[in-house]
Amino acid sequence: MKFEAVTIKDIAKALGLSTSTVSRALRDSYEISPETKKVVLEYAEKINYHPNPIALSLKERRSRSIGVIVSEIANSFFSQAIDGIESIAYKNGYNVIISQSRESFDRESIHLQYLTSRSIDGLIISVAAETKDFSHFKELHERGMPLVFFDRIINEIDTYKVIVDNYQGAYDATRYLIENGFKRIAALANNEILSITRDRLAGYKAALTDHGIKTDDSFIKYCEHGGLRLEEVEQAVTELVSAETRPDAILALGDKLTTGSLRILKAKKIEVPGDIGLIGFSNSETSELIEPPLSIIKQPAFEMGEIATDLLIQLIESKRPVTSFETKKLAPQIIIRESAKNKNKSMLNVEF
Amino acid sequence: MKFEAVTIKDIAKALGLSTSTVSRALRDSYEISPETKKVVLEYAEKINYHPNPIALSLKERRSRSIGVIVSEIANSFFSQAIDGIESIAYKNGYNVIISQSRESFDRESIHLQYLTSRSIDGLIISVAAETKDFSHFKELHERGMPLVFFDRIINEIDTYKVIVDNYQGAYDATRYLIENGFKRIAALANNEILSITRDRLAGYKAALTDHGIKTDDSFIKYCEHGGLRLEEVEQAVTELVSAETRPDAILALGDKLTTGSLRILKAKKIEVPGDIGLIGFSNSETSELIEPPLSIIKQPAFEMGEIATDLLIQLIESKRPVTSFETKKLAPQIIIRESAKNKNKSMLNVEF
DNA sequence: TTTTTTTACGCAATCGTTCCCGGTAACCCC
DNA sequence: GGGGTTACCGGGAACGATTGCGTAAAAAAA
């Protein structure tokens, strides 16, 4: 099976010209006479010539492709972000190679290795939950590979980063719960090492403190793989609801944790928000259709992907080394629905 | 910003050998002495040499990358399928370039053009809803580009195809509705030209006929963009529920159509399944959490992606032209939940 | 008309790798 | 010791495109 492409040589031979002349004619060089250009252009059009991007990559030492590593494609947040990445990349003539870490450090390392050996021009990364050692990223960064982190970032590496205001999102969600009568608010977090975990928990704790509620460490549960495995969510939720003092609300700090905990609560026949209120980070397209309609903290995923890609391309195409980087922080959107409605008032809403 | 890679020349120079010798040593050629091999291998390891895939691509006239065109990444079915595609591609040393048609013919053509000009080795496609003219695919196919269709296929093009048994899925779902007391079953379909629309509608009609129900064409509504735009779903559903004889159940023949129609029904305060039963094709991860829990016909998306990629790679790597193609037809999974439960019995289940 | 300049093109190197074609030793056989 | 193997390695073309440099012919200036 082969797919023969026409080359510049074919044109040169057919027209009795040299390849250099053809090349220059195609690039509209001033050194070529208008007549020759016309002939070449018309013939190229006729035989449907397209420059071989691989030959160009070899010559220019750039592949015009960028790598992306996320934990999981089939996750609304990431698929929306990839959507944004693709759109900008495409506009700029880059293509995108996607890999999934599935929250595993090993898979992340392997993909990183693979992508860089495929000679990509830059990399957009959301770190895996398992990853505690950042040296592979650091080394790459030091060797000059353009890098942009989004969502889950690495503070120690100085480059562009794109995140939402995780602190504020968690703070506002927690405050909402407090102001609506919830008092014993538990947090269901991702892996402790992740930037998003730290920031979101900080917001959660600050909101509690600001409202005179003592933070209780037994109310904070961590899921090593961010809820990618339902068992870890089950264990965390089970521990929470079977404690002596059971929380009356859960703040879930990740997409999979939000739907996962609802899944578990339903399985345990625990009413939401009657028995336990629920609000969480989520970009699910169907959050409003869910029973009860989910209260969510939503990230502008598409936009984050766009911005990250814009920054990466800037980095790739800049003539001189970039030394001053910034962290773009976007505002999350909080959407309140039934799952976090006022405990007492909500009794009135139940349809008897 | 540059990312300098070590080449075979660097090794040759450092070791006082020729590039050919180094190349052969790295490929473990019999023409190279064990000692030389050892020296080369060790040095290559030491300076972290990796062959430049672009140079290889140029030499071998293959890029080891495959293109994928789907309507939308942020759609559970496709993201799960891509997941399967990536996994097989990665195992075989291919990378995957993904584009979205967003159901638009123009975007599909442009992406097709772009992908082929990027010298990909093969293509996996699920046709856009808008596409009625297949000549761009045909031409590509005739020029020898390995092609595999999945989900939405083109019958006129003779190549590998991977689908579910759409006829059977729709038939069984319709039969379930009939056997559970629903009599006036409407179908909400994708664009009329799509293979999945034809097959699913055929199954729907056959089930009706087999159970002595006359098919009513006014009960079949088409959405030109497969529900990608909620307005078209709204219009279709509105037409259905405002007809003189309103259907008592809807069979939605696409992912977006299923959640879309539920969205509209909810907005219209129409009870599901009390007023109207609902079952539909869907691969949503949260279908069980939805209110009411959704009855779905689920496609083995991941597996479909895997199979399609396997077939494509076979096609790419086969020495002689392949002339005999098959269509892999997988079984869909029907999951019955509240949204399609027996009209009369379901009254008993409502919690008062 | 001769010299200089301009115009328009070709030659060849280059990117990193593979591979065909040679070439030179060392060794063996008669 | 001449011829034939064998083992090992290098030169250079090729993949498709770009580009610096050289140069012929044509045009302009002297």
CSV table of N, CA and C in Angstrom, one decimal, chain A residues 13 26 66 70 87 97 110 120 129 134 159 182 184 207 243 255 264 285 298 306 319-320:
chain,number,residue,atom,x,y,z
A,13,LYS,N,11.4,18.2,-13.4
A,13,LYS,CA,11.7,17.3,-14.5
A,13,LYS,C,10.7,17.6,-15.7
A,26,LEU,N,7.8,28.5,-6.3
A,26,LEU,CA,6.7,28.2,-5.4
A,26,LEU,C,6.7,29.2,-4.2
A,66,ILE,N,3.0,19.6,18.6
A,66,ILE,CA,3.2,19.8,20.0
A,66,ILE,C,2.6,18.6,20.7
A,70,VAL,N,-2.1,14.5,29.4
A,70,VAL,CA,-3.2,14.6,30.4
A,70,VAL,C,-3.4,13.3,31.1
A,87,SER,N,-7.7,23.7,18.7
A,87,SER,CA,-8.2,24.8,17.8
A,87,SER,C,-7.1,25.8,17.6
A,97,ILE,N,-0.2,15.9,19.4
A,97,ILE,CA,-0.1,14.5,19.7
A,97,ILE,C,-0.5,14.3,21.2
A,110,ILE,N,7.1,7.5,30.5
A,110,ILE,CA,7.3,6.8,29.2
A,110,ILE,C,6.8,7.7,28.1
A,120,ILE,N,9.1,16.6,19.1
A,120,ILE,CA,8.1,17.6,19.1
A,120,ILE,C,8.7,19.0,19.4
A,129,ALA,N,-1.4,12.4,38.9
A,129,ALA,CA,-1.6,12.4,40.4
A,129,ALA,C,-0.5,11.7,41.1
A,134,PHE,N,9.7,15.4,40.1
A,134,PHE,CA,9.6,16.2,38.9
A,134,PHE,C,10.8,16.3,38.1
A,159,THR,N,8.1,28.4,34.2
A,159,THR,CA,7.7,28.5,32.8
A,159,THR,C,6.2,29.0,32.8
A,182,PHE,N,-24.9,24.4,56.3
A,182,PHE,CA,-24.0,23.2,56.5
A,182,PHE,C,-22.9,23.6,57.5
A,184,ARG,N,-20.7,20.8,59.1
A,184,ARG,CA,-19.6,19.9,59.2
A,184,ARG,C,-19.3,19.5,57.8
A,207,ALA,N,-12.0,29.3,54.3
A,207,ALA,CA,-13.4,29.7,54.4
A,207,ALA,C,-13.9,29.2,55.7
A,243,ALA,N,-18.0,7.7,60.3
A,243,ALA,CA,-17.4,8.3,61.5
A,243,ALA,C,-18.4,8.7,62.6
A,255,ASP,N,-13.0,16.4,39.3
A,255,ASP,CA,-14.1,15.9,38.5
A,255,ASP,C,-14.6,14.5,38.8
A,264,ILE,N,-21.3,6.8,45.1
A,264,ILE,CA,-21.2,6.1,46.3
A,264,ILE,C,-22.3,6.4,47.3
A,285,GLU,N,-20.8,17.6,31.2
A,285,GLU,CA,-21.8,18.2,30.4
A,285,GLU,C,-23.2,18.0,30.9
A,298,LYS,N,-16.9,25.0,38.0
A,298,LYS,CA,-16.6,24.7,36.7
A,298,LYS,C,-15.4,25.5,36.2
A,306,GLU,N,-6.8,26.9,25.1
A,306,GLU,CA,-6.4,27.9,24.1
A,306,GLU,C,-5.2,28.7,24.6
A,319,LYS,N,12.4,34.2,19.2
A,319,LYS,CA,13.8,34.2,18.7
A,319,LYS,C,14.8,34.0,19.8
A,320,ARG,N,14.5,34.8,20.8
A,320,ARG,CA,15.5,34.8,22.0
A,320,ARG,C,14.9,34.1,23.1
